[in-house]
Amino acid sequence: YVTPGFVDIHIHGAAGSDFCDATTEDVVKISRYEGSQGVTTFMGTTMAFDEEILTGVFEAAKPRFHQDGEGAVLRGVNMEGPFFNKAKKGAQAEEYIVDPDWEMFQRLWERSGHNIRLVDVAPELPGALEFAQKASKLCTVSVAHTCATYEEATAGYANGFTHTTHLFNAMPAFTHRAPGVVGAASDYAEHIEMICDGIHLNPSVVRAVFNMFGSDRVCIISDAMQACGMPNGEYSLGGQKVFMTDGLATLADGTIAGSATCQPEGFRRAVKFGVPLESALKAATINPAKAAGLYDEVGSIAVGKRADVLVLGADLHPEHIFIGGKEL
């Protein structure tokens, strides 16, 4: 198979490095690992931190934005936090979680060099709808780490939210009388993310989401952290200890803490779970590129776009990886 390069719009780290470690060297390590797996474009994803720490992360990443090198190209930031509901913090550090702050976001937007591509927000929080109305003019706004009801999430989608972060995780359950964020996303979201490692979601749910949302709205993401591509052991995420055993990464209390599986492996597992190859491939290339506003450059093989191309074998592992027209 000849396919577009994969586009991972939600990845915290890999190969022992974290995007929030805030060094150019760590960004390069993540880029090299991602490229070796077939990811050609990625968005460095932050965690809930204060403005000072996030400023340092963005400053460190600045020299690497849109730069070709030895691996996947960093094409922006997914700002996951700190505008969350503490009741659904997941592996986010509660002490940094605050209500949506437009002035803070504007300052960080400038410090990033206008490279924030996606910001994650709980829509039920005070000021969230007004925040989304403004932020959506600059980047994609996503429902995330939320206790929103169906009605609250629907209000979000009517006021600038278009995306949904790791569907089912860190949000209310989808039930027949209280469909919550999942139901509202089904009705109104342009795109949703899904972690297809077989740990965050049962394979039946992976199949159901593709059936429910169709092949044009699902984005396969890794949500990978430091432990991705590494042996079992102790790592960190958002300043908290994470223990990884055989692909399962958790905090000390057992809370799942991101993923230790790269996006291309999530794509392969989705196919293994019964998702049609063409649908899974769109979810790893075209759809995330569109969700992050990158589709004019990447996500498909077309005249005028970057030559980010994979040659996959019958087992769907890459045999040749071209990034910017150069074979890795």
Coordinates of C-alpha atoms in Angstrom, one line a residue:
Y1 CA 0.0 0.0 0.0
V2 CA 1.2 3.5 -0.8
T3 CA -0.4 5.9 1.7
P4 CA -0.1 9.4 3.1
G5 CA 2.1 9.9 6.1
F6 CA 0.3 9.6 9.4
V7 CA -0.8 12.7 11.3
D8 CA -0.9 12.5 15.1
I9 CA -2.5 15.6 16.5
H10 CA -2.4 14.4 20.2
I11 CA 0.9 13.1 21.5
H12 CA 2.6 14.1 24.7
G13 CA 5.9 12.2 24.2
A14 CA 7.8 9.1 23.2
A15 CA 11.2 7.4 23.4
G16 CA 11.7 8.6 27.0
S17 CA 11.0 12.3 26.2
D18 CA 8.0 14.5 26.9
F19 CA 7.0 17.6 24.9
C20 CA 6.6 19.4 28.3
D21 CA 10.2 18.6 29.2
A22 CA 10.7 21.9 27.3
T23 CA 14.0 21.2 25.5
T24 CA 14.7 21.2 21.8
E25 CA 16.5 17.9 22.3
D26 CA 13.4 16.3 23.6
V27 CA 11.3 17.5 20.7
V28 CA 13.9 16.1 18.3
K29 CA 13.9 12.7 20.1
I30 CA 10.1 12.5 19.8
S31 CA 10.3 13.6 16.2
R32 CA 12.8 10.8 15.3
Y33 CA 10.8 8.1 17.0
E34 CA 7.5 9.2 15.4
G35 CA 9.1 9.4 12.0
S36 CA 10.5 5.9 12.4
Q37 CA 7.0 4.6 13.0
G38 CA 5.4 6.3 10.0
V39 CA 4.1 9.5 11.6
T40 CA 5.2 12.4 9.4
T41 CA 3.3 15.2 11.1
F42 CA 2.6 15.7 14.8
M43 CA 1.4 18.2 17.3
G44 CA 3.2 18.5 20.6
T45 CA 0.6 18.1 23.3
T46 CA 0.9 19.8 26.7
M47 CA -0.7 19.1 30.0
A48 CA -2.3 21.2 32.7
F49 CA 0.4 23.6 33.9
D50 CA 0.6 27.2 34.9
E51 CA 1.3 30.0 32.4
E52 CA 5.0 30.2 33.3
I53 CA 5.6 26.5 32.6
L54 CA 3.6 26.5 29.4
T55 CA 5.5 29.6 28.2
G56 CA 8.8 27.7 28.7
V57 CA 7.4 24.7 26.7
F58 CA 6.4 26.9 23.8
E59 CA 9.6 28.9 23.8
A60 CA 11.6 25.6 23.7
A61 CA 9.5 24.2 20.8
K62 CA 9.6 27.4 18.7
P63 CA 12.9 26.6 16.8
R64 CA 11.4 23.2 15.8
F65 CA 8.0 24.3 14.4
H66 CA 7.6 23.4 10.7
Q67 CA 11.2 22.3 10.5
D68 CA 12.3 19.4 8.4
G69 CA 14.9 17.2 10.1
E70 CA 15.4 13.5 10.8
G71 CA 11.8 12.6 11.6
A72 CA 8.2 13.7 11.9
V73 CA 7.6 17.5 11.5
L74 CA 6.3 19.4 14.5
R75 CA 3.5 21.5 13.1
G76 CA 2.0 23.0 16.2
V77 CA 0.7 22.6 19.7
N78 CA -2.3 20.8 21.1
M79 CA -2.9 22.7 24.3
E80 CA -4.5 20.1 26.5
G81 CA -5.1 22.0 29.7
P82 CA -5.4 23.8 32.0
F83 CA -9.1 24.7 31.3
F84 CA -10.7 21.5 32.7
N85 CA -13.3 20.3 35.1
K86 CA -11.3 19.0 38.1
A87 CA -13.8 16.1 38.6
K88 CA -12.6 14.7 35.3
K89 CA -8.9 15.6 35.5
G90 CA -7.7 12.0 34.6
A91 CA -3.9 12.2 34.8
Q92 CA -3.8 16.0 34.8
A93 CA -2.4 17.7 37.9
E94 CA -5.3 19.3 39.8
E95 CA -3.3 22.1 41.2
Y96 CA -2.9 23.7 37.8
I97 CA -6.5 23.3 36.6
V98 CA -8.3 26.6 36.2
D99 CA -11.4 28.1 34.4
P100 CA -10.9 29.3 30.8
D101 CA -8.8 32.4 30.8
W102 CA -8.9 34.3 27.5
E103 CA -6.1 36.8 28.4
M104 CA -3.8 33.9 29.5
F105 CA -4.5 32.1 26.2
Q106 CA -3.8 35.2 24.1
R107 CA -0.4 35.6 25.8
L108 CA 0.4 31.9 25.2
W109 CA -0.8 32.2 21.6
E110 CA 1.7 35.0 21.0
R111 CA 4.5 33.2 22.9
S112 CA 4.0 30.1 20.7
G113 CA 4.4 32.2 17.6
H114 CA 0.7 31.6 16.7
N115 CA 1.4 27.8 16.6
I116 CA -1.4 26.6 19.0
R117 CA -3.5 24.5 16.6
L118 CA -5.9 23.1 19.1
V119 CA -7.0 24.0 22.6
D120 CA -9.0 21.6 24.9
V121 CA -11.7 23.0 27.2
A122 CA -14.5 21.8 29.4
P123 CA -17.6 23.6 28.0
E124 CA -19.6 23.7 31.2
L125 CA -17.0 25.9 33.0
P126 CA -17.7 29.6 33.7
G127 CA -16.7 31.6 30.7
A128 CA -16.1 28.6 28.5
L129 CA -18.6 29.5 25.8
E130 CA -17.3 33.1 25.5
F131 CA -13.7 31.7 25.4
A132 CA -14.6 29.3 22.6
Q133 CA -16.3 32.1 20.6
K134 CA -13.0 34.0 20.6
A135 CA -10.4 31.1 20.5
S136 CA -12.2 29.4 17.6
K137 CA -11.1 32.3 15.4
L138 CA -7.5 31.3 16.0
C139 CA -7.5 27.5 16.3
T140 CA -9.7 24.4 16.8
V141 CA -11.5 24.2 20.2
S142 CA -12.1 20.8 21.6
V143 CA -14.4 19.4 24.3
A144 CA -12.2 17.7 26.9
H145 CA -11.9 16.5 30.6
T146 CA -15.5 17.5 31.2
C147 CA -18.6 16.7 33.1
A148 CA -20.8 18.3 30.5
T149 CA -24.4 17.1 30.0
Y150 CA -25.8 16.7 26.5
E151 CA -27.2 20.2 26.7
E152 CA -24.0 21.8 27.9
A153 CA -21.9 20.1 25.3
T154 CA -24.5 21.0 22.6
A155 CA -24.2 24.7 23.7
G156 CA -20.4 24.3 23.3
Y157 CA -20.7 23.0 19.7
A158 CA -23.0 26.0 19.0
N159 CA -20.4 28.5 20.3
G160 CA -17.2 27.6 18.6
F161 CA -16.3 24.0 19.8
T162 CA -15.9 21.7 16.8
H163 CA -13.6 18.9 18.1
T164 CA -13.8 16.3 20.9
T165 CA -10.8 15.0 22.7
H166 CA -10.3 11.2 23.3
L167 CA -14.0 10.3 23.1
F168 CA -15.4 8.4 26.1
N169 CA -12.2 9.1 28.2
A170 CA -12.5 11.9 30.9
M171 CA -16.2 12.5 30.2
P172 CA -19.6 11.2 31.3
A173 CA -20.7 7.8 30.1
F174 CA -23.0 7.6 27.1
T175 CA -26.3 6.2 28.3
H176 CA -29.7 5.9 26.7
R177 CA -31.3 8.8 28.8
A178 CA -28.2 10.9 29.4
P179 CA -26.2 10.8 26.1
G180 CA -23.8 13.4 27.4
V181 CA -20.8 14.6 25.4
V182 CA -20.8 11.5 23.2
G183 CA -24.3 12.1 22.1
A184 CA -23.8 15.8 21.5
A185 CA -20.6 15.0 19.6
S186 CA -22.5 12.5 17.4
D187 CA -25.0 15.2 16.6
Y188 CA -22.7 18.3 16.2
A189 CA -19.0 17.7 16.3
E190 CA -16.9 18.0 13.1
H191 CA -14.3 15.5 14.5
I192 CA -13.7 13.3 17.4
E193 CA -10.5 11.6 18.7
M194 CA -10.2 8.0 19.6
I195 CA -7.3 6.0 21.3
C196 CA -7.3 2.7 19.5
D197 CA -4.8 0.8 21.8
G198 CA -7.3 -1.7 23.0
I199 CA -6.8 -0.4 26.5
H200 CA -8.6 2.9 26.6
L201 CA -11.6 1.5 24.7
N202 CA -12.9 -2.0 24.1
P203 CA -12.6 -3.1 20.5
S204 CA -16.4 -3.2 20.3
V205 CA -16.5 0.5 21.1
V206 CA -13.9 1.2 18.5
R207 CA -16.1 -0.5 15.8
A208 CA -19.2 1.3 17.2
V209 CA -17.7 4.7 17.0
F210 CA -16.8 4.3 13.3
N211 CA -20.3 3.0 12.7
M212 CA -21.8 5.9 14.7
F213 CA -19.6 8.8 13.4
G214 CA -18.8 7.5 9.9
S215 CA -15.3 7.5 8.3
D216 CA -15.0 11.2 7.8
R217 CA -15.2 12.4 11.5
V218 CA -13.0 10.0 13.4
C219 CA -9.3 10.8 14.2
I220 CA -7.1 8.1 15.5
I221 CA -4.7 9.6 18.0
S222 CA -1.9 8.0 20.2
D223 CA -2.2 10.2 23.3
A224 CA 1.3 8.7 23.8
M225 CA 3.6 9.7 26.6
Q226 CA 7.3 9.1 27.5
A227 CA 6.9 5.4 27.8
C228 CA 5.9 4.9 24.2
G229 CA 8.7 2.9 22.5
M230 CA 10.3 2.2 25.8
P231 CA 10.6 -0.9 28.1
N232 CA 8.5 -1.4 31.2
G233 CA 9.3 0.9 34.0
E234 CA 8.7 4.2 35.7
Y235 CA 8.1 7.4 33.7
S236 CA 6.4 10.8 34.2
L237 CA 3.5 12.8 32.7
G238 CA 2.6 16.3 33.7
G239 CA 5.0 16.1 36.7
Q240 CA 3.4 12.9 38.0
K241 CA 4.9 9.4 38.2
V242 CA 3.6 6.9 35.7
F243 CA 4.2 3.2 35.8
M244 CA 4.1 1.3 32.5
T245 CA 3.7 -2.5 32.3
D246 CA 3.1 -4.2 28.9
G247 CA 1.6 -1.2 27.3
L248 CA -0.6 0.0 30.2
A249 CA 0.5 3.3 31.7
T250 CA -1.0 4.3 35.0
L251 CA -0.6 6.7 37.9
A252 CA 0.1 5.3 41.3
D253 CA -3.6 5.2 42.0
G254 CA -4.3 3.1 38.9
T255 CA -5.6 6.0 36.7
I256 CA -4.8 5.4 33.1
A257 CA -2.1 8.0 32.2
G258 CA -2.0 8.5 28.5
S259 CA -0.9 5.7 26.1
A260 CA 2.3 3.8 25.5
T261 CA 1.2 2.9 21.9
C262 CA 2.2 4.9 18.8
Q263 CA -0.5 6.1 16.4
P264 CA 0.4 3.8 13.6
E265 CA 0.0 0.8 15.9
G266 CA -3.4 2.2 16.9
F267 CA -4.3 2.3 13.2
R268 CA -3.2 -1.4 12.8
R269 CA -5.2 -2.4 15.9
A270 CA -8.3 -0.6 14.6
V271 CA -8.0 -2.7 11.4
K272 CA -7.4 -5.8 13.6
F273 CA -10.6 -4.9 15.6
G274 CA -12.6 -5.0 12.4
V275 CA -12.6 -1.4 11.2
P276 CA -12.3 -1.3 7.3
L277 CA -8.8 -0.5 6.2
E278 CA -9.9 2.6 4.2
S279 CA -11.8 4.0 7.2
A280 CA -8.9 3.5 9.6
L281 CA -6.5 5.1 7.1
K282 CA -8.6 8.2 6.8
A283 CA -8.7 8.4 10.6
A284 CA -5.0 8.4 10.8
T285 CA -4.3 10.8 7.9
I286 CA -7.0 13.0 6.2
N287 CA -9.3 13.5 9.2
P288 CA -6.7 14.7 11.8
A289 CA -5.1 16.9 9.2
K290 CA -8.4 18.6 8.6
A291 CA -9.2 18.8 12.3
A292 CA -6.0 20.7 12.9
G293 CA -6.3 23.0 9.9
L294 CA -3.3 21.3 8.1
Y295 CA -5.1 19.6 5.2
D296 CA -3.8 22.1 2.6
E297 CA -0.3 20.8 3.3
V298 CA -0.5 17.2 4.6
G299 CA -2.9 14.3 5.1
S300 CA -3.3 13.1 1.5
I301 CA -1.2 12.4 -1.6
A302 CA -2.0 15.3 -4.0
V303 CA -0.2 17.6 -6.3
G304 CA 1.2 20.6 -4.4
K305 CA 1.2 19.0 -1.0
R306 CA 4.2 17.8 0.9
A307 CA 5.6 14.5 -0.2
D308 CA 4.9 12.7 3.1
V309 CA 4.4 9.2 1.8
L310 CA 4.5 5.7 3.3
V311 CA 4.9 2.3 1.6
L312 CA 3.2 -0.2 3.9
G313 CA 3.7 -3.9 3.7
A314 CA 0.9 -6.5 3.9
D315 CA 1.2 -6.3 7.7
L316 CA 0.6 -2.6 7.5
H317 CA 4.0 -1.8 8.9
P318 CA 6.0 0.8 6.9
E319 CA 8.7 -0.5 4.6
H320 CA 9.6 2.9 3.2
I321 CA 9.0 6.3 4.8
F322 CA 9.3 9.5 2.9
I323 CA 9.1 12.8 4.8
G324 CA 9.2 16.0 2.6
G325 CA 10.2 13.8 -0.3
K326 CA 13.3 12.4 1.4
E327 CA 13.4 8.7 2.4
L328 CA 14.0 8.4 6.2

